[in-house]
Amino acid sequence: MNSIHKILAINEKELQANVSDAASWHADYSDTPYIYIGNLHEDLKEKDIVIIFSQYGNPTHVNLIKNKETGKSRGFCYLKYEDHRSCALAIDNFNGVKVYERPLKVDHTYYKLVDGQNEDDFLVEYPEPALIEDVSESVLKPKLLEYEPEPEQLDDLSFKTMVDDDDFEDPMAKFATESIKAQSRKRLSRESLDKKEKRHRHLRSKHDKSKESKEHSSRHSNKDKSKVPDQDK
């Protein structure tokens, strides 16, 4: 616990003094990408440690020290980052942080392999990204939403509206619609007047023919009367 408080105190002092990275105590360990992680809970596995510490970099190796007889964790490990600058971030941000109610101790270290060990024995294995194969073109092709506008009846004309949002409506659409309506009403009005006029001419023609027929009959009747001899003579 004393070492944890000591590191936290050093970090706080440098933060208040606005110490540059080059003058920080971390710069003394810029030649090692390893950190020591202590006070770990025994239930934590290598993958758990990698997940936690990957927040500040890319862990490449992790050696969780275990009891040779039981195989259980002894509560500390050595972790190597791909970039040594990640070590400073992990130390500054994880020191004293509780995991399973235990405050972590994180510090720089010069890690040395034991005889017979190889660094690749502790290599972090990341899952290979799944490759998408044999995907049909129909799956990759973007699909458009189907849209069928409702037909609208305008007099004897059929219209289809293609605008759902008034904000995108053509400002001339309303004018064009009103113009078509007016033309349609005028056409219907002319047709109605033409029909009435034709009917009127037909009735008038029929009336004139009837009148001529009556006058003709009357003239013939008068001629016949004039030809009748006077019986009294």
PDB file of C-alpha atoms in Angstrom:
ATOM      1  CA  MET A   1       0.000   0.000   0.000  1.00  0.00           C
ATOM      2  CA  ASN A   2       2.892   2.374   0.759  1.00  0.00           C
ATOM      3  CA  SER A   3       4.262   1.969  -2.762  1.00  0.00           C
ATOM      4  CA  ILE A   4       0.822   2.730  -4.210  1.00  0.00           C
ATOM      5  CA  HIS A   5       0.528   5.964  -2.211  1.00  0.00           C
ATOM      6  CA  LYS A   6       4.109   6.882  -3.110  1.00  0.00           C
ATOM      7  CA  ILE A   7       3.442   6.595  -6.862  1.00  0.00           C
ATOM      8  CA  LEU A   8       0.165   8.519  -6.538  1.00  0.00           C
ATOM      9  CA  ALA A   9       1.941  11.276  -4.617  1.00  0.00           C
ATOM     10  CA  ILE A  10       4.685  11.582  -7.261  1.00  0.00           C
ATOM     11  CA  ASN A  11       2.105  11.772 -10.052  1.00  0.00           C
ATOM     12  CA  GLU A  12       0.108  14.427  -8.195  1.00  0.00           C
ATOM     13  CA  LYS A  13       3.257  16.500  -7.598  1.00  0.00           C
ATOM     14  CA  GLU A  14       4.242  16.383 -11.275  1.00  0.00           C
ATOM     15  CA  LEU A  15       0.691  17.258 -12.309  1.00  0.00           C
ATOM     16  CA  GLN A  16       0.635  20.338 -10.082  1.00  0.00           C
ATOM     17  CA  ALA A  17       4.061  21.446 -11.339  1.00  0.00           C
ATOM     18  CA  ASN A  18       3.051  20.820 -14.969  1.00  0.00           C
ATOM     19  CA  VAL A  19       6.133  18.659 -15.563  1.00  0.00           C
ATOM     20  CA  SER A  20       6.798  17.730 -19.189  1.00  0.00           C
ATOM     21  CA  ASP A  21       6.942  14.117 -20.363  1.00  0.00           C
ATOM     22  CA  ALA A  22      10.666  14.364 -20.932  1.00  0.00           C
ATOM     23  CA  ALA A  23      11.275  15.512 -17.324  1.00  0.00           C
ATOM     24  CA  SER A  24       8.809  13.070 -15.750  1.00  0.00           C
ATOM     25  CA  TRP A  25       9.982  10.122 -13.681  1.00  0.00           C
ATOM     26  CA  HIS A  26       8.405   7.870 -16.330  1.00  0.00           C
ATOM     27  CA  ALA A  27      11.120   8.948 -18.764  1.00  0.00           C
ATOM     28  CA  ASP A  28      13.668   6.960 -16.739  1.00  0.00           C
ATOM     29  CA  TYR A  29      11.877   3.777 -17.820  1.00  0.00           C
ATOM     30  CA  SER A  30      11.363   4.630 -21.486  1.00  0.00           C
ATOM     31  CA  ASP A  31      13.629   1.705 -22.395  1.00  0.00           C
ATOM     32  CA  THR A  32      11.279  -0.960 -21.018  1.00  0.00           C
ATOM     33  CA  PRO A  33       7.778  -1.787 -22.282  1.00  0.00           C
ATOM     34  CA  TYR A  34       6.995  -3.964 -19.253  1.00  0.00           C
ATOM     35  CA  ILE A  35       4.925  -3.137 -16.169  1.00  0.00           C
ATOM     36  CA  TYR A  36       4.409  -4.971 -12.916  1.00  0.00           C
ATOM     37  CA  ILE A  37       0.789  -5.507 -11.792  1.00  0.00           C
ATOM     38  CA  GLY A  38       0.274  -6.596  -8.183  1.00  0.00           C
ATOM     39  CA  ASN A  39      -2.481  -7.295  -5.664  1.00  0.00           C
ATOM     40  CA  LEU A  40      -4.580  -9.131  -8.249  1.00  0.00           C
ATOM     41  CA  HIS A  41      -7.559 -11.228  -7.225  1.00  0.00           C
ATOM     42  CA  GLU A  42      -6.897 -14.942  -7.650  1.00  0.00           C
ATOM     43  CA  ASP A  43      -9.946 -15.354  -9.896  1.00  0.00           C
ATOM     44  CA  LEU A  44      -8.562 -13.018 -12.564  1.00  0.00           C
ATOM     45  CA  LYS A  45      -7.253 -14.800 -15.657  1.00  0.00           C
ATOM     46  CA  GLU A  46      -4.797 -13.637 -18.317  1.00  0.00           C
ATOM     47  CA  LYS A  47      -7.610 -12.629 -20.671  1.00  0.00           C
ATOM     48  CA  ASP A  48      -9.241 -10.549 -17.912  1.00  0.00           C
ATOM     49  CA  ILE A  49      -6.003  -8.661 -17.308  1.00  0.00           C
ATOM     50  CA  VAL A  50      -5.543  -8.042 -21.030  1.00  0.00           C
ATOM     51  CA  ILE A  51      -9.081  -6.686 -21.346  1.00  0.00           C
ATOM     52  CA  ILE A  52      -8.619  -4.322 -18.383  1.00  0.00           C
ATOM     53  CA  PHE A  53      -5.218  -2.950 -19.410  1.00  0.00           C
ATOM     54  CA  SER A  54      -5.999  -2.695 -23.124  1.00  0.00           C
ATOM     55  CA  GLN A  55      -7.767   0.566 -22.301  1.00  0.00           C
ATOM     56  CA  TYR A  56      -4.406   2.367 -22.516  1.00  0.00           C
ATOM     57  CA  GLY A  57      -2.573   0.383 -25.157  1.00  0.00           C
ATOM     58  CA  ASN A  58      -2.106  -2.906 -26.934  1.00  0.00           C
ATOM     59  CA  PRO A  59      -0.781  -5.657 -24.631  1.00  0.00           C
ATOM     60  CA  THR A  60       1.420  -8.114 -26.512  1.00  0.00           C
ATOM     61  CA  HIS A  61       2.615 -10.402 -23.684  1.00  0.00           C
ATOM     62  CA  VAL A  62       1.336 -11.274 -20.210  1.00  0.00           C
ATOM     63  CA  ASN A  63       2.894 -13.621 -17.675  1.00  0.00           C
ATOM     64  CA  LEU A  64       0.564 -14.368 -14.762  1.00  0.00           C
ATOM     65  CA  ILE A  65       2.643 -15.951 -12.005  1.00  0.00           C
ATOM     66  CA  LYS A  66       0.985 -19.082 -10.624  1.00  0.00           C
ATOM     67  CA  ASN A  67       1.562 -21.554  -7.822  1.00  0.00           C
ATOM     68  CA  LYS A  68       3.370 -24.541  -9.282  1.00  0.00           C
ATOM     69  CA  GLU A  69       1.482 -27.010  -7.093  1.00  0.00           C
ATOM     70  CA  THR A  70      -2.065 -25.676  -7.223  1.00  0.00           C
ATOM     71  CA  GLY A  71      -1.914 -23.717 -10.494  1.00  0.00           C
ATOM     72  CA  LYS A  72      -3.705 -20.782  -8.887  1.00  0.00           C
ATOM     73  CA  SER A  73      -2.668 -17.191  -9.375  1.00  0.00           C
ATOM     74  CA  ARG A  74      -0.181 -15.762  -6.900  1.00  0.00           C
ATOM     75  CA  GLY A  75      -1.708 -12.282  -7.325  1.00  0.00           C
ATOM     76  CA  PHE A  76       0.784 -10.582  -9.638  1.00  0.00           C
ATOM     77  CA  CYS A  77       1.882 -10.591 -13.269  1.00  0.00           C
ATOM     78  CA  TYR A  78       4.134  -8.911 -15.838  1.00  0.00           C
ATOM     79  CA  LEU A  79       2.557  -7.279 -18.856  1.00  0.00           C
ATOM     80  CA  LYS A  80       4.272  -5.980 -21.973  1.00  0.00           C
ATOM     81  CA  TYR A  81       2.836  -3.206 -24.133  1.00  0.00           C
ATOM     82  CA  GLU A  82       3.423  -2.722 -27.829  1.00  0.00           C
ATOM     83  CA  ASP A  83       4.325   0.927 -27.122  1.00  0.00           C
ATOM     84  CA  HIS A  84       6.326   1.829 -23.999  1.00  0.00           C
ATOM     85  CA  ARG A  85       4.325   5.063 -23.611  1.00  0.00           C
ATOM     86  CA  SER A  86       1.289   2.964 -22.713  1.00  0.00           C
ATOM     87  CA  CYS A  87       3.124   1.951 -19.533  1.00  0.00           C
ATOM     88  CA  ALA A  88       3.030   5.488 -18.140  1.00  0.00           C
ATOM     89  CA  LEU A  89      -0.699   5.790 -18.911  1.00  0.00           C
ATOM     90  CA  ALA A  90      -1.482   2.470 -17.220  1.00  0.00           C
ATOM     91  CA  ILE A  91       0.546   3.373 -14.111  1.00  0.00           C
ATOM     92  CA  ASP A  92      -1.002   6.822 -13.761  1.00  0.00           C
ATOM     93  CA  ASN A  93      -4.577   5.616 -14.262  1.00  0.00           C
ATOM     94  CA  PHE A  94      -4.697   2.143 -12.667  1.00  0.00           C
ATOM     95  CA  ASN A  95      -2.633   2.620  -9.540  1.00  0.00           C
ATOM     96  CA  GLY A  96      -4.954   2.280  -6.547  1.00  0.00           C
ATOM     97  CA  VAL A  97      -7.974   1.320  -8.672  1.00  0.00           C
ATOM     98  CA  LYS A  98      -9.946  -1.449  -6.999  1.00  0.00           C
ATOM     99  CA  VAL A  99     -10.720  -4.650  -8.908  1.00  0.00           C
ATOM    100  CA  TYR A 100     -12.684  -7.170  -6.881  1.00  0.00           C
ATOM    101  CA  GLU A 101     -12.235  -4.865  -3.880  1.00  0.00           C
ATOM    102  CA  ARG A 102      -8.446  -4.984  -4.190  1.00  0.00           C
ATOM    103  CA  PRO A 103      -6.462  -1.813  -5.055  1.00  0.00           C
ATOM    104  CA  LEU A 104      -4.085  -2.514  -7.929  1.00  0.00           C
ATOM    105  CA  LYS A 105      -0.386  -1.794  -7.687  1.00  0.00           C
ATOM    106  CA  VAL A 106       1.090  -0.860 -11.085  1.00  0.00           C
ATOM    107  CA  ASP A 107       4.715   0.150 -11.644  1.00  0.00           C
ATOM    108  CA  HIS A 108       7.537   0.072 -14.201  1.00  0.00           C
ATOM    109  CA  THR A 109       9.759  -2.985 -14.201  1.00  0.00           C
ATOM    110  CA  TYR A 110      12.692  -4.556 -16.004  1.00  0.00           C
ATOM    111  CA  TYR A 111      11.321  -8.026 -16.602  1.00  0.00           C
ATOM    112  CA  LYS A 112      13.705 -10.924 -17.060  1.00  0.00           C
ATOM    113  CA  LEU A 113      12.790 -14.367 -18.250  1.00  0.00           C
ATOM    114  CA  VAL A 114      13.602 -17.378 -16.116  1.00  0.00           C
ATOM    115  CA  ASP A 115      15.919 -19.981 -17.554  1.00  0.00           C
ATOM    116  CA  GLY A 116      14.091 -22.179 -20.023  1.00  0.00           C
ATOM    117  CA  GLN A 117      11.390 -19.581 -20.729  1.00  0.00           C
ATOM    118  CA  ASN A 118      10.701 -17.976 -24.085  1.00  0.00           C
ATOM    119  CA  GLU A 119       8.939 -14.613 -24.378  1.00  0.00           C
ATOM    120  CA  ASP A 120       6.597 -16.000 -27.010  1.00  0.00           C
ATOM    121  CA  ASP A 121       5.319 -18.462 -24.403  1.00  0.00           C
ATOM    122  CA  PHE A 122       3.398 -15.503 -22.951  1.00  0.00           C
ATOM    123  CA  LEU A 123       2.266 -14.019 -26.239  1.00  0.00           C
ATOM    124  CA  VAL A 124      -1.262 -12.639 -26.181  1.00  0.00           C
ATOM    125  CA  GLU A 125      -3.369 -14.423 -28.780  1.00  0.00           C
ATOM    126  CA  TYR A 126      -6.058 -12.287 -30.309  1.00  0.00           C
ATOM    127  CA  PRO A 127      -8.872 -13.894 -32.296  1.00  0.00           C
ATOM    128  CA  GLU A 128      -8.505 -13.646 -36.027  1.00  0.00           C
ATOM    129  CA  PRO A 129     -11.097 -11.402 -37.691  1.00  0.00           C
ATOM    130  CA  ALA A 130     -13.752 -13.434 -39.450  1.00  0.00           C
ATOM    131  CA  LEU A 131     -13.614 -13.200 -43.225  1.00  0.00           C
ATOM    132  CA  ILE A 132     -16.806 -12.793 -45.186  1.00  0.00           C
ATOM    133  CA  GLU A 133     -16.780 -15.219 -48.101  1.00  0.00           C
ATOM    134  CA  ASP A 134     -19.221 -16.276 -50.777  1.00  0.00           C
ATOM    135  CA  VAL A 135     -21.582 -13.445 -50.094  1.00  0.00           C
ATOM    136  CA  SER A 136     -24.132 -13.131 -52.858  1.00  0.00           C
ATOM    137  CA  GLU A 137     -24.509  -9.842 -54.697  1.00  0.00           C
ATOM    138  CA  SER A 138     -28.091  -9.546 -53.499  1.00  0.00           C
ATOM    139  CA  VAL A 139     -26.874  -9.336 -49.888  1.00  0.00           C
ATOM    140  CA  LEU A 140     -24.247  -6.676 -50.580  1.00  0.00           C
ATOM    141  CA  LYS A 141     -26.487  -4.633 -52.854  1.00  0.00           C
ATOM    142  CA  PRO A 142     -28.297  -1.887 -50.941  1.00  0.00           C
ATOM    143  CA  LYS A 143     -32.049  -2.256 -50.880  1.00  0.00           C
ATOM    144  CA  LEU A 144     -34.375   0.638 -51.537  1.00  0.00           C
ATOM    145  CA  LEU A 145     -37.628   0.986 -49.684  1.00  0.00           C
ATOM    146  CA  GLU A 146     -40.659   0.385 -51.868  1.00  0.00           C
ATOM    147  CA  TYR A 147     -43.060   3.294 -52.133  1.00  0.00           C
ATOM    148  CA  GLU A 148     -46.391   3.370 -53.953  1.00  0.00           C
ATOM    149  CA  PRO A 149     -48.255   6.698 -53.828  1.00  0.00           C
ATOM    150  CA  GLU A 150     -52.031   6.722 -53.443  1.00  0.00           C
ATOM    151  CA  PRO A 151     -53.841   7.738 -56.684  1.00  0.00           C
ATOM    152  CA  GLU A 152     -55.965  10.890 -56.442  1.00  0.00           C
ATOM    153  CA  GLN A 153     -58.966  11.586 -58.684  1.00  0.00           C
ATOM    154  CA  LEU A 154     -59.239  15.099 -60.064  1.00  0.00           C
ATOM    155  CA  ASP A 155     -62.445  15.498 -62.188  1.00  0.00           C
ATOM    156  CA  ASP A 156     -61.926  13.016 -65.011  1.00  0.00           C
ATOM    157  CA  LEU A 157     -58.134  13.082 -64.713  1.00  0.00           C
ATOM    158  CA  SER A 158     -56.027  10.682 -62.619  1.00  0.00           C
ATOM    159  CA  PHE A 159     -53.090  12.014 -60.636  1.00  0.00           C
ATOM    160  CA  LYS A 160     -50.441  10.370 -58.516  1.00  0.00           C
ATOM    161  CA  THR A 161     -48.744  12.332 -55.808  1.00  0.00           C
ATOM    162  CA  MET A 162     -45.059  11.623 -55.233  1.00  0.00           C
ATOM    163  CA  VAL A 163     -44.475  14.082 -52.366  1.00  0.00           C
ATOM    164  CA  ASP A 164     -44.870  13.028 -48.756  1.00  0.00           C
ATOM    165  CA  ASP A 165     -43.175  15.959 -47.061  1.00  0.00           C
ATOM    166  CA  ASP A 166     -44.434  19.503 -47.633  1.00  0.00           C
ATOM    167  CA  ASP A 167     -40.910  20.802 -47.028  1.00  0.00           C
ATOM    168  CA  PHE A 168     -39.770  19.139 -50.271  1.00  0.00           C
ATOM    169  CA  GLU A 169     -42.887  19.880 -52.315  1.00  0.00           C
ATOM    170  CA  ASP A 170     -42.375  21.635 -55.649  1.00  0.00           C
ATOM    171  CA  PRO A 171     -43.575  25.250 -55.211  1.00  0.00           C
ATOM    172  CA  MET A 172     -45.024  25.134 -58.766  1.00  0.00           C
ATOM    173  CA  ALA A 173     -46.919  21.896 -58.160  1.00  0.00           C
ATOM    174  CA  LYS A 174     -49.917  23.624 -56.561  1.00  0.00           C
ATOM    175  CA  PHE A 175     -50.048  26.210 -59.348  1.00  0.00           C
ATOM    176  CA  ALA A 176     -49.875  23.500 -61.996  1.00  0.00           C
ATOM    177  CA  THR A 177     -52.638  21.508 -60.287  1.00  0.00           C
ATOM    178  CA  GLU A 178     -54.914  24.545 -60.037  1.00  0.00           C
ATOM    179  CA  SER A 179     -54.230  25.374 -63.684  1.00  0.00           C
ATOM    180  CA  ILE A 180     -55.193  21.842 -64.743  1.00  0.00           C
ATOM    181  CA  LYS A 181     -58.364  22.050 -62.645  1.00  0.00           C
ATOM    182  CA  ALA A 182     -59.310  25.364 -64.265  1.00  0.00           C
ATOM    183  CA  GLN A 183     -58.679  24.022 -67.766  1.00  0.00           C
ATOM    184  CA  SER A 184     -60.724  20.939 -66.954  1.00  0.00           C
ATOM    185  CA  ARG A 185     -63.664  23.059 -65.687  1.00  0.00           C
ATOM    186  CA  LYS A 186     -63.509  25.281 -68.788  1.00  0.00           C
ATOM    187  CA  ARG A 187     -63.494  22.271 -71.073  1.00  0.00           C
ATOM    188  CA  LEU A 188     -66.444  20.708 -69.284  1.00  0.00           C
ATOM    189  CA  SER A 189     -68.274  24.043 -69.397  1.00  0.00           C
ATOM    190  CA  ARG A 190     -67.695  24.423 -73.141  1.00  0.00           C
ATOM    191  CA  GLU A 191     -68.876  20.883 -73.790  1.00  0.00           C
ATOM    192  CA  SER A 192     -72.014  21.545 -71.767  1.00  0.00           C
ATOM    193  CA  LEU A 193     -72.742  24.776 -73.658  1.00  0.00           C
ATOM    194  CA  ASP A 194     -72.125  23.104 -77.000  1.00  0.00           C
ATOM    195  CA  LYS A 195     -74.593  20.361 -76.118  1.00  0.00           C
ATOM    196  CA  LYS A 196     -77.229  22.865 -75.052  1.00  0.00           C
ATOM    197  CA  GLU A 197     -76.695  24.939 -78.193  1.00  0.00           C
ATOM    198  CA  LYS A 198     -76.988  21.894 -80.453  1.00  0.00           C
ATOM    199  CA  ARG A 199     -80.170  20.833 -78.667  1.00  0.00           C
ATOM    200  CA  HIS A 200     -81.584  24.334 -79.011  1.00  0.00           C
ATOM    201  CA  ARG A 201     -80.827  24.444 -82.757  1.00  0.00           C
ATOM    202  CA  HIS A 202     -82.387  21.029 -83.203  1.00  0.00           C
ATOM    203  CA  LEU A 203     -85.592  22.043 -81.430  1.00  0.00           C
ATOM    204  CA  ARG A 204     -85.757  25.319 -83.342  1.00  0.00           C
ATOM    205  CA  SER A 205     -85.236  23.541 -86.655  1.00  0.00           C
ATOM    206  CA  LYS A 206     -87.967  21.064 -85.793  1.00  0.00           C
ATOM    207  CA  HIS A 207     -90.296  23.895 -84.818  1.00  0.00           C
ATOM    208  CA  ASP A 208     -89.636  25.763 -88.085  1.00  0.00           C
ATOM    209  CA  LYS A 209     -90.304  22.665 -90.153  1.00  0.00           C
ATOM    210  CA  SER A 210     -93.579  22.083 -88.344  1.00  0.00           C
ATOM    211  CA  LYS A 211     -94.622  25.693 -88.933  1.00  0.00           C
ATOM    212  CA  GLU A 212     -93.781  25.500 -92.676  1.00  0.00           C
ATOM    213  CA  SER A 213     -95.745  22.269 -92.947  1.00  0.00           C
ATOM    214  CA  LYS A 214     -98.827  23.892 -91.384  1.00  0.00           C
ATOM    215  CA  GLU A 215     -98.592  26.931 -93.680  1.00  0.00           C
ATOM    216  CA  HIS A 216     -98.233  24.720 -96.689  1.00  0.00           C
ATOM    217  CA  SER A 217    -101.301  22.696 -95.714  1.00  0.00           C
ATOM    218  CA  SER A 218    -103.293  25.875 -95.178  1.00  0.00           C
ATOM    219  CA  ARG A 219    -102.447  27.227 -98.656  1.00  0.00           C
ATOM    220  CA  HIS A 220    -103.533  23.989-100.306  1.00  0.00           C
ATOM    221  CA  SER A 221    -106.789  24.042 -98.417  1.00  0.00           C
ATOM    222  CA  ASN A 222    -107.579  27.573 -99.583  1.00  0.00           C
ATOM    223  CA  LYS A 223    -106.838  26.658-103.200  1.00  0.00           C
ATOM    224  CA  ASP A 224    -109.236  23.735-103.048  1.00  0.00           C
ATOM    225  CA  LYS A 225    -111.964  25.906-101.699  1.00  0.00           C
ATOM    226  CA  SER A 226    -111.546  28.393-104.528  1.00  0.00           C
ATOM    227  CA  LYS A 227    -112.010  25.621-107.114  1.00  0.00           C
ATOM    228  CA  VAL A 228    -115.358  24.452-105.748  1.00  0.00           C
ATOM    229  CA  PRO A 229    -118.221  25.696-108.152  1.00  0.00           C
ATOM    230  CA  ASP A 230    -120.952  27.823-106.835  1.00  0.00           C
ATOM    231  CA  GLN A 231    -123.980  25.567-106.661  1.00  0.00           C
ATOM    232  CA  ASP A 232    -126.454  28.394-106.452  1.00  0.00           C
ATOM    233  CA  LYS A 233    -125.554  29.560-109.930  1.00  0.00           C
TER     234      LYS A 233
END
